[in-house]
mmCIF file of C-alpha atoms in Angstrom:
data_model
loop_
_atom_site.group_PDB
_atom_site.id
_atom_site.type_symbol
_atom_site.label_atom_id
_atom_site.label_comp_id
_atom_site.label_asym_id
_atom_site.label_seq_id
_atom_site.Cartn_x
_atom_site.Cartn_y
_atom_site.Cartn_z
ATOM 1 C CA MET A 1 -78.065 177.832 12.389
ATOM 2 C CA LYS A 2 -81.078 178.022 15.941
ATOM 3 C CA LEU A 3 -77.407 176.160 17.435
ATOM 4 C CA ARG A 4 -75.003 179.283 16.220
ATOM 5 C CA ARG A 5 -77.544 181.792 16.520
ATOM 6 C CA THR A 6 -78.725 180.553 20.334
ATOM 7 C CA LEU A 7 -74.144 180.058 20.915
ATOM 8 C CA PHE A 8 -73.333 183.982 19.645
ATOM 9 C CA ARG A 9 -75.744 185.356 22.054
ATOM 10 C CA THR A 10 -74.413 183.302 24.414
ATOM 11 C CA ALA A 11 -71.351 185.003 23.252
ATOM 12 C CA LEU A 12 -72.695 188.573 22.947
ATOM 13 C CA ALA A 13 -74.726 188.241 26.391
ATOM 14 C CA ALA A 14 -70.605 187.118 28.184
ATOM 15 C CA GLY A 15 -68.507 189.724 26.380
ATOM 16 C CA LEU A 16 -71.972 192.702 27.493
ATOM 17 C CA ALA A 17 -71.186 191.167 31.398
ATOM 18 C CA ALA A 18 -66.835 191.461 30.529
ATOM 19 C CA ALA A 19 -67.137 194.758 29.505
ATOM 20 C CA VAL A 20 -70.064 195.654 32.532
ATOM 21 C CA ALA A 21 -67.370 194.039 35.038
ATOM 22 C CA MET A 22 -64.361 195.187 34.202
ATOM 23 C CA PRO A 23 -63.981 199.326 35.023
ATOM 24 C CA ALA A 24 -65.852 197.454 38.685
ATOM 25 C CA MET A 25 -61.951 195.877 38.456
ATOM 26 C CA ALA A 26 -60.036 198.858 37.383
ATOM 27 C CA GLN A 27 -61.608 200.587 40.797
ATOM 28 C CA GLN A 28 -60.021 197.989 42.660
ATOM 29 C CA VAL A 29 -56.450 199.982 43.662
ATOM 30 C CA THR A 30 -54.103 198.408 45.917
ATOM 31 C CA LEU A 31 -51.364 200.910 47.359
ATOM 32 C CA LYS A 32 -48.347 200.140 49.472
ATOM 33 C CA PHE A 33 -47.839 201.902 53.095
ATOM 34 C CA HIS A 34 -44.094 201.912 54.194
ATOM 35 C CA THR A 35 -42.940 203.638 57.391
ATOM 36 C CA PHE A 36 -40.129 203.439 59.869
ATOM 37 C CA MET A 37 -41.729 202.858 62.650
ATOM 38 C CA PRO A 38 -42.280 199.345 64.261
ATOM 39 C CA PRO A 39 -45.199 196.940 63.560
ATOM 40 C CA GLN A 40 -46.020 196.266 67.539
ATOM 41 C CA SER A 41 -45.481 200.722 68.249
ATOM 42 C CA ASN A 42 -48.349 202.780 69.395
ATOM 43 C CA VAL A 43 -48.031 204.759 66.104
ATOM 44 C CA TRP A 44 -48.724 201.711 63.774
ATOM 45 C CA LEU A 45 -51.107 200.251 66.069
ATOM 46 C CA ASP A 46 -52.840 203.373 66.952
ATOM 47 C CA MET A 47 -52.562 206.312 64.062
ATOM 48 C CA HIS A 48 -50.964 204.244 60.649
ATOM 49 C CA VAL A 49 -53.996 201.105 61.079
ATOM 50 C CA PRO A 50 -56.320 202.821 61.628
ATOM 51 C CA TRP A 51 -56.553 205.285 59.184
ATOM 52 C CA MET A 52 -55.505 203.054 56.859
ATOM 53 C CA ASP A 53 -58.497 200.470 57.530
ATOM 54 C CA LYS A 54 -60.944 204.010 57.956
ATOM 55 C CA ILE A 55 -59.917 204.016 54.087
ATOM 56 C CA GLU A 56 -60.740 200.784 53.503
ATOM 57 C CA LYS A 57 -63.877 200.675 54.654
ATOM 58 C CA GLU A 58 -65.391 203.973 53.083
ATOM 59 C CA SER A 59 -64.043 203.331 49.645
ATOM 60 C CA GLY A 60 -66.388 199.363 50.099
ATOM 61 C CA GLY A 61 -63.943 197.444 50.008
ATOM 62 C CA LYS A 62 -62.011 199.164 46.722
ATOM 63 C CA ILE A 63 -58.826 200.305 48.134
ATOM 64 C CA LYS A 64 -56.335 198.121 50.160
ATOM 65 C CA PHE A 65 -52.991 198.936 51.421
ATOM 66 C CA GLU A 66 -50.209 196.224 51.345
ATOM 67 C CA ARG A 67 -48.258 197.099 55.822
ATOM 68 C CA TYR A 68 -44.942 197.781 56.217
ATOM 69 C CA PRO A 69 -44.538 198.653 59.322
ATOM 70 C CA ALA A 70 -39.630 198.814 59.920
ATOM 71 C CA MET A 71 -38.690 199.730 55.907
ATOM 72 C CA GLN A 72 -40.028 196.176 55.344
ATOM 73 C CA LEU A 73 -39.440 197.147 51.474
ATOM 74 C CA GLY A 74 -36.234 198.185 52.285
ATOM 75 C CA GLY A 75 -34.460 201.147 52.464
ATOM 76 C CA THR A 76 -33.614 203.004 55.032
ATOM 77 C CA PRO A 77 -34.851 206.133 57.319
ATOM 78 C CA ARG A 78 -34.200 208.624 54.923
ATOM 79 C CA ASP A 79 -35.254 206.889 51.799
ATOM 80 C CA LEU A 80 -38.620 206.736 52.870
ATOM 81 C CA TYR A 81 -39.268 210.500 51.250
ATOM 82 C CA ASP A 82 -37.811 210.323 47.560
ATOM 83 C CA GLN A 83 -39.104 206.609 47.806
ATOM 84 C CA ALA A 84 -43.066 207.781 47.725
ATOM 85 C CA LYS A 85 -41.956 210.836 44.654
ATOM 86 C CA ASP A 86 -40.204 208.396 43.013
ATOM 87 C CA GLY A 87 -43.312 205.465 42.753
ATOM 88 C CA VAL A 88 -41.153 202.816 44.467
ATOM 89 C CA VAL A 89 -44.075 202.763 47.268
ATOM 90 C CA ASP A 90 -47.732 204.767 46.905
ATOM 91 C CA ILE A 91 -47.320 206.256 51.614
ATOM 92 C CA VAL A 92 -45.053 206.949 53.253
ATOM 93 C CA TRP A 93 -45.123 208.136 56.621
ATOM 94 C CA THR A 94 -41.613 209.963 57.752
ATOM 95 C CA LEU A 95 -39.676 213.156 59.611
ATOM 96 C CA PRO A 96 -38.698 216.055 56.716
ATOM 97 C CA GLY A 97 -35.882 216.420 58.971
ATOM 98 C CA ASN A 98 -34.504 212.976 57.260
ATOM 99 C CA THR A 99 -33.275 215.090 55.098
ATOM 100 C CA PRO A 100 -31.826 218.134 56.463
ATOM 101 C CA GLY A 101 -32.047 220.905 55.008
ATOM 102 C CA ARG A 102 -34.814 219.974 52.290
ATOM 103 C CA PHE A 103 -37.630 221.665 53.862
ATOM 104 C CA PRO A 104 -36.665 224.153 56.272
ATOM 105 C CA ARG A 105 -39.410 227.234 56.409
ATOM 106 C CA ILE A 106 -41.688 223.949 58.963
ATOM 107 C CA GLU A 107 -38.741 223.533 60.934
ATOM 108 C CA VAL A 108 -39.900 226.350 62.387
ATOM 109 C CA PHE A 109 -41.998 224.060 64.145
ATOM 110 C CA GLU A 110 -39.689 221.879 65.475
ATOM 111 C CA LEU A 111 -37.618 225.574 67.215
ATOM 112 C CA PRO A 112 -37.458 225.305 71.226
ATOM 113 C CA PHE A 113 -40.900 226.071 72.631
ATOM 114 C CA MET A 114 -42.635 226.164 70.211
ATOM 115 C CA MET A 115 -46.035 223.360 70.334
ATOM 116 C CA THR A 116 -48.902 223.441 72.254
ATOM 117 C CA ASN A 117 -49.780 220.612 72.165
ATOM 118 C CA ALA A 118 -49.701 218.123 69.450
ATOM 119 C CA GLU A 119 -53.475 218.841 67.711
ATOM 120 C CA ALA A 120 -53.397 222.436 67.577
ATOM 121 C CA THR A 121 -50.166 222.156 66.698
ATOM 122 C CA SER A 122 -50.772 220.162 63.963
ATOM 123 C CA LYS A 123 -53.002 221.714 62.846
ATOM 124 C CA ALA A 124 -51.295 225.064 62.768
ATOM 125 C CA TYR A 125 -49.017 223.063 60.767
ATOM 126 C CA TRP A 126 -50.951 222.000 57.892
ATOM 127 C CA GLU A 127 -52.357 225.569 57.487
ATOM 128 C CA TYR A 128 -48.645 226.860 57.812
ATOM 129 C CA VAL A 129 -47.599 224.202 54.264
ATOM 130 C CA GLN A 130 -50.633 225.729 52.982
ATOM 131 C CA THR A 131 -50.003 229.477 53.323
ATOM 132 C CA TYR A 132 -46.416 229.609 53.354
ATOM 133 C CA ALA A 133 -44.295 226.698 52.887
ATOM 134 C CA LYS A 134 -46.695 224.339 49.388
ATOM 135 C CA ASP A 135 -43.800 224.359 47.051
ATOM 136 C CA GLU A 136 -42.250 222.228 49.729
ATOM 137 C CA PHE A 137 -43.891 219.420 48.795
ATOM 138 C CA LYS A 138 -44.611 219.473 45.298
ATOM 139 C CA ASP A 139 -43.326 216.931 44.687
ATOM 140 C CA VAL A 140 -45.676 214.886 46.415
ATOM 141 C CA GLN A 141 -49.402 214.822 46.788
ATOM 142 C CA LEU A 142 -49.368 215.299 50.472
ATOM 143 C CA LEU A 143 -51.365 213.747 52.778
ATOM 144 C CA ALA A 144 -51.502 214.974 56.009
ATOM 145 C CA VAL A 145 -49.150 216.151 58.180
ATOM 146 C CA ASN A 146 -48.430 216.258 62.119
ATOM 147 C CA VAL A 147 -46.059 216.027 65.531
ATOM 148 C CA HIS A 148 -45.557 214.347 68.104
ATOM 149 C CA GLY A 149 -46.271 215.734 72.107
ATOM 150 C CA PRO A 150 -43.341 217.136 74.039
ATOM 151 C CA GLY A 151 -40.250 215.920 73.633
ATOM 152 C CA VAL A 152 -39.349 213.967 77.093
ATOM 153 C CA ILE A 153 -34.866 213.860 77.499
ATOM 154 C CA HIS A 154 -34.024 210.036 78.198
ATOM 155 C CA THR A 155 -30.368 210.089 80.530
ATOM 156 C CA LYS A 156 -28.571 206.405 80.703
ATOM 157 C CA SER A 157 -26.289 207.887 84.261
ATOM 158 C CA LYS A 158 -27.397 210.801 85.484
ATOM 159 C CA GLN A 159 -30.731 213.298 86.118
ATOM 160 C CA VAL A 160 -30.997 216.515 84.120
ATOM 161 C CA LYS A 161 -32.858 219.498 86.967
ATOM 162 C CA THR A 162 -30.823 221.438 84.568
ATOM 163 C CA VAL A 163 -29.139 222.893 81.893
ATOM 164 C CA GLU A 164 -25.814 222.453 83.323
ATOM 165 C CA ASP A 165 -26.778 218.964 83.830
ATOM 166 C CA LEU A 166 -26.571 217.840 80.068
ATOM 167 C CA LYS A 167 -22.853 219.438 79.609
ATOM 168 C CA GLY A 168 -20.835 217.225 77.996
ATOM 169 C CA LEU A 169 -23.526 214.156 77.061
ATOM 170 C CA LYS A 170 -23.759 212.702 74.151
ATOM 171 C CA VAL A 171 -27.404 213.303 73.310
ATOM 172 C CA ARG A 172 -29.389 212.145 69.770
ATOM 173 C CA GLY A 173 -31.132 214.612 67.695
ATOM 174 C CA PRO A 174 -33.892 213.707 65.298
ATOM 175 C CA THR A 175 -33.379 216.054 63.180
ATOM 176 C CA ARG A 176 -31.460 219.188 62.316
ATOM 177 C CA PHE A 177 -32.109 222.005 64.461
ATOM 178 C CA ILE A 178 -33.155 219.640 67.904
ATOM 179 C CA THR A 179 -29.353 218.372 67.333
ATOM 180 C CA LYS A 180 -29.022 221.806 66.713
ATOM 181 C CA MET A 181 -30.902 222.319 70.235
ATOM 182 C CA LEU A 182 -28.803 220.064 72.326
ATOM 183 C CA GLY A 183 -25.562 222.072 70.991
ATOM 184 C CA GLU A 184 -26.994 224.836 72.655
ATOM 185 C CA LEU A 185 -28.046 223.589 75.810
ATOM 186 C CA GLY A 186 -24.393 222.259 76.189
ATOM 187 C CA ALA A 187 -25.000 218.534 75.113
ATOM 188 C CA THR A 188 -22.825 216.817 72.514
ATOM 189 C CA PRO A 189 -25.508 215.946 69.391
ATOM 190 C CA VAL A 190 -25.772 213.201 67.983
ATOM 191 C CA GLY A 191 -28.157 213.411 64.681
ATOM 192 C CA MET A 192 -29.727 209.459 64.205
ATOM 193 C CA PRO A 193 -33.276 207.968 63.045
ATOM 194 C CA LEU A 194 -35.664 206.530 65.748
ATOM 195 C CA PRO A 195 -34.550 202.804 65.240
ATOM 196 C CA GLN A 196 -31.218 202.780 65.328
ATOM 197 C CA ILE A 197 -31.098 203.973 69.759
ATOM 198 C CA PRO A 198 -31.385 201.138 70.736
ATOM 199 C CA ASP A 199 -28.105 199.887 69.479
ATOM 200 C CA ALA A 200 -26.784 203.543 70.362
ATOM 201 C CA MET A 201 -27.546 203.999 74.170
ATOM 202 C CA SER A 202 -26.565 199.994 74.915
ATOM 203 C CA LYS A 203 -23.177 200.415 73.252
ATOM 204 C CA GLY A 204 -22.087 203.826 74.482
ATOM 205 C CA VAL A 205 -22.177 205.039 71.451
ATOM 206 C CA ILE A 206 -24.934 207.600 72.716
ATOM 207 C CA ASP A 207 -25.416 209.092 77.031
ATOM 208 C CA GLY A 208 -29.229 209.769 76.374
ATOM 209 C CA ALA A 209 -31.989 210.739 73.530
ATOM 210 C CA VAL A 210 -34.893 213.252 72.787
ATOM 211 C CA ILE A 211 -37.913 210.917 72.464
ATOM 212 C CA PRO A 212 -41.683 211.616 73.120
ATOM 213 C CA TRP A 213 -43.372 209.364 76.387
ATOM 214 C CA GLU A 214 -45.116 207.541 73.328
ATOM 215 C CA VAL A 215 -42.418 206.030 71.146
ATOM 216 C CA VAL A 216 -40.143 204.794 74.225
ATOM 217 C CA PRO A 217 -41.083 201.395 74.730
ATOM 218 C CA ALA A 218 -41.344 199.946 71.089
ATOM 219 C CA VAL A 219 -37.339 201.432 71.238
ATOM 220 C CA LYS A 220 -36.866 199.992 74.556
ATOM 221 C CA VAL A 221 -35.584 203.571 75.534
ATOM 222 C CA ASN A 222 -37.204 203.148 79.581
ATOM 223 C CA GLU A 223 -35.132 200.053 79.438
ATOM 224 C CA LEU A 224 -32.608 201.661 78.850
ATOM 225 C CA ALA A 225 -32.635 205.216 79.880
ATOM 226 C CA LYS A 226 -32.367 204.832 83.971
ATOM 227 C CA PHE A 227 -33.557 208.501 83.863
ATOM 228 C CA HIS A 228 -36.034 210.819 82.317
ATOM 229 C CA ALA A 229 -36.560 215.478 81.781
ATOM 230 C CA GLU A 230 -40.001 216.121 81.384
ATOM 231 C CA PHE A 231 -40.878 219.660 81.127
ATOM 232 C CA ASP A 232 -43.992 220.627 83.123
ATOM 233 C CA PRO A 233 -46.981 221.788 80.663
ATOM 234 C CA ALA A 234 -46.755 224.798 81.929
ATOM 235 C CA GLY A 235 -43.805 226.169 81.498
ATOM 236 C CA GLY A 236 -44.189 224.873 77.254
ATOM 237 C CA ALA A 237 -42.437 221.861 75.853
ATOM 238 C CA LEU A 238 -39.176 221.448 75.082
ATOM 239 C CA TYR A 239 -39.271 220.985 71.285
ATOM 240 C CA THR A 240 -41.776 217.967 68.673
ATOM 241 C CA THR A 241 -41.013 216.924 65.241
ATOM 242 C CA THR A 242 -42.273 217.333 62.088
ATOM 243 C CA PHE A 243 -43.761 214.244 60.148
ATOM 244 C CA VAL A 244 -45.554 214.071 56.859
ATOM 245 C CA VAL A 245 -47.761 211.599 55.029
ATOM 246 C CA ALA A 246 -46.548 212.309 51.562
ATOM 247 C CA MET A 247 -47.935 210.105 48.277
ATOM 248 C CA ASN A 248 -46.799 209.408 45.709
ATOM 249 C CA LYS A 249 -47.999 212.206 43.020
ATOM 250 C CA LYS A 250 -49.113 209.829 39.618
ATOM 251 C CA LYS A 251 -50.719 207.693 42.450
ATOM 252 C CA TYR A 252 -52.947 209.868 43.138
ATOM 253 C CA ASP A 253 -53.907 211.829 39.644
ATOM 254 C CA SER A 254 -54.606 207.447 38.772
ATOM 255 C CA LEU A 255 -56.984 207.339 40.970
ATOM 256 C CA PRO A 256 -60.499 207.556 39.965
ATOM 257 C CA PRO A 257 -63.076 210.456 41.096
ATOM 258 C CA ASP A 258 -65.278 208.409 43.808
ATOM 259 C CA LEU A 259 -61.588 207.083 45.537
ATOM 260 C CA LYS A 260 -59.646 210.111 45.631
ATOM 261 C CA LYS A 261 -62.129 211.709 46.957
ATOM 262 C CA VAL A 262 -62.734 209.094 50.723
ATOM 263 C CA ILE A 263 -58.511 209.796 49.856
ATOM 264 C CA ASP A 264 -59.074 213.547 50.271
ATOM 265 C CA ASP A 265 -62.194 213.211 53.042
ATOM 266 C CA ASN A 266 -59.277 211.808 54.727
ATOM 267 C CA SER A 267 -56.641 213.894 54.316
ATOM 268 C CA GLY A 268 -55.702 218.256 55.225
ATOM 269 C CA ILE A 269 -56.247 219.189 58.098
ATOM 270 C CA GLU A 270 -58.280 217.740 60.199
ATOM 271 C CA ALA A 271 -56.221 214.979 59.659
ATOM 272 C CA SER A 272 -53.519 216.357 60.677
ATOM 273 C CA GLY A 273 -54.635 217.391 64.000
ATOM 274 C CA TRP A 274 -55.928 213.274 64.773
ATOM 275 C CA LEU A 275 -52.199 211.917 63.605
ATOM 276 C CA GLY A 276 -51.540 214.457 66.957
ATOM 277 C CA LYS A 277 -54.456 214.392 69.199
ATOM 278 C CA VAL A 278 -53.365 210.202 68.411
ATOM 279 C CA GLN A 279 -49.884 210.491 69.032
ATOM 280 C CA GLN A 280 -49.856 211.741 72.168
ATOM 281 C CA GLY A 281 -52.372 210.413 74.306
ATOM 282 C CA ASN A 282 -50.488 207.135 73.468
ATOM 283 C CA ASP A 283 -47.371 209.832 76.043
ATOM 284 C CA PRO A 284 -49.023 208.545 79.130
ATOM 285 C CA LYS A 285 -49.010 205.299 78.228
ATOM 286 C CA GLY A 286 -45.485 205.720 77.680
ATOM 287 C CA ARG A 287 -43.974 207.552 80.443
ATOM 288 C CA LYS A 288 -46.082 204.437 82.499
ATOM 289 C CA THR A 289 -43.145 201.723 81.029
ATOM 290 C CA ALA A 290 -41.003 203.849 82.922
ATOM 291 C CA GLU A 291 -43.153 204.328 86.254
ATOM 292 C CA THR A 292 -40.060 201.695 87.741
ATOM 293 C CA PRO A 293 -38.359 201.515 90.152
ATOM 294 C CA ARG A 294 -35.228 201.472 88.841
ATOM 295 C CA ASN A 295 -36.782 204.355 86.795
ATOM 296 C CA THR A 296 -36.682 207.710 88.002
ATOM 297 C CA ILE A 297 -38.878 210.207 87.080
ATOM 298 C CA TYR A 298 -37.963 213.961 86.988
ATOM 299 C CA THR A 299 -40.177 217.634 86.592
ATOM 300 C CA LEU A 300 -38.880 220.302 85.538
ATOM 301 C CA SER A 301 -41.033 222.523 86.946
ATOM 302 C CA PRO A 302 -42.428 225.956 84.680
ATOM 303 C CA GLU A 303 -39.109 228.407 86.088
ATOM 304 C CA ALA A 304 -36.317 225.547 86.037
ATOM 305 C CA ALA A 305 -37.743 225.453 82.016
ATOM 306 C CA LYS A 306 -37.296 229.277 82.150
ATOM 307 C CA ALA A 307 -32.787 228.771 81.864
ATOM 308 C CA PHE A 308 -33.533 225.996 79.163
ATOM 309 C CA GLN A 309 -35.337 228.766 77.126
ATOM 310 C CA THR A 310 -32.508 231.503 77.759
ATOM 311 C CA ALA A 311 -30.022 229.382 76.408
ATOM 312 C CA ALA A 312 -32.154 227.552 73.720
ATOM 313 C CA ALA A 313 -33.466 230.637 72.727
ATOM 314 C CA ASP A 314 -30.017 231.348 69.287
ATOM 315 C CA VAL A 315 -31.772 228.551 68.091
ATOM 316 C CA ALA A 316 -34.842 231.019 66.830
ATOM 317 C CA ASP A 317 -33.059 233.412 66.131
ATOM 318 C CA ALA A 318 -29.928 230.891 64.104
ATOM 319 C CA TRP A 319 -33.671 229.853 61.890
ATOM 320 C CA VAL A 320 -34.588 233.582 61.318
ATOM 321 C CA LYS A 321 -31.713 233.871 59.455
ATOM 322 C CA GLU A 322 -30.937 231.645 57.594
ATOM 323 C CA MET A 323 -34.673 231.537 56.007
ATOM 324 C CA ASP A 324 -33.845 235.504 54.935
ATOM 325 C CA SER A 325 -30.259 233.498 53.660
ATOM 326 C CA LYS A 326 -32.626 231.773 51.405
ATOM 327 C CA GLY A 327 -34.662 234.487 50.175
ATOM 328 C CA PHE A 328 -37.657 233.881 52.633
ATOM 329 C CA LYS A 329 -39.149 236.300 55.700
ATOM 330 C CA GLY A 330 -37.516 233.972 58.456
ATOM 331 C CA LYS A 331 -39.284 236.252 60.822
ATOM 332 C CA GLU A 332 -42.677 236.368 59.056
ATOM 333 C CA LEU A 333 -42.532 232.911 59.295
ATOM 334 C CA LEU A 334 -42.359 232.252 62.670
ATOM 335 C CA GLU A 335 -44.615 234.605 63.865
ATOM 336 C CA GLY A 336 -46.554 232.864 61.454
ATOM 337 C CA ALA A 337 -45.985 229.854 62.813
ATOM 338 C CA LYS A 338 -47.161 231.611 66.236
ATOM 339 C CA THR A 339 -50.256 232.753 64.860
ATOM 340 C CA LEU A 340 -51.977 229.913 63.469
ATOM 341 C CA ILE A 341 -50.557 227.935 66.795
ATOM 342 C CA LYS A 342 -52.404 230.443 68.682
ATOM 343 C CA LYS A 343 -55.210 229.303 66.272
ATOM 344 C CA HIS A 344 -55.685 226.280 67.321
ATOM 345 C CA THR A 345 -54.241 226.124 70.585
ATOM 346 C CA LYS A 346 -57.862 225.692 72.697
#
């Protein structure tokens, strides 16, 4: 009898210990993060990795990330948003513009000469979504949004100094309104995701591309293009591109309150501003890779930028008309975005 009691007590104690341990174990969450950026890119190393590291640390190790750059889980960059929406992965960083026309209201930030700097414009972008376009992302848990630094024109065999220099050149653009802008400037626009640029440029499918400085080394544009045309900040930024950090809604909803708080603390307007600041902060590093004897960097003056602004003015008008046709107040959205950018620009 004594032995049976001892065994019973031991079993009971083990059962209670297991019951206590089960909730703790249930708190362990693994999140799959997927993006198209290569693992050697500034975006991956200086934005994505620190963001994930911070969440893991603040969760006390209860959140762990499986990290997949360069589309390692399959699909194409165009698939990323739906991978998060459908639960194929848990979190993505991607371009809404990869699926043209699906997120029309946020395209306002990609219109020519809209942005000031990436931190301010990213904060404005977040506030704009909450105010004017929240339903565009209703299928996911939107964690953050951002834009990159000012876009730069990179060409293989011809230096761009004026609008006329773009005529006849096949130039890659990332999204539909940026490719529309390139068409208005006289280029032959070619839409394609970032990872396709090196192959397309080396084979002559395109004569050049528009991308920010920070991503230049990741896609070897410093080696493939000889000429680079940037804009003096005093004359404005030619364009930028919008990005989102999107999480599967069911996965987010399944998190216990303490882990939801960790995610929330690393989301929103401040996270958006940080992403933009870090991305543009790597522009000088990317530019330095093109400061070689074989490369020529030309800076367009504010006066020269006016010709680009005039040539691209119809792009904003076209966007306003399209918004009106969809039942949105295009002019109000455009002015709202401009006001928010001004508000957040120091």
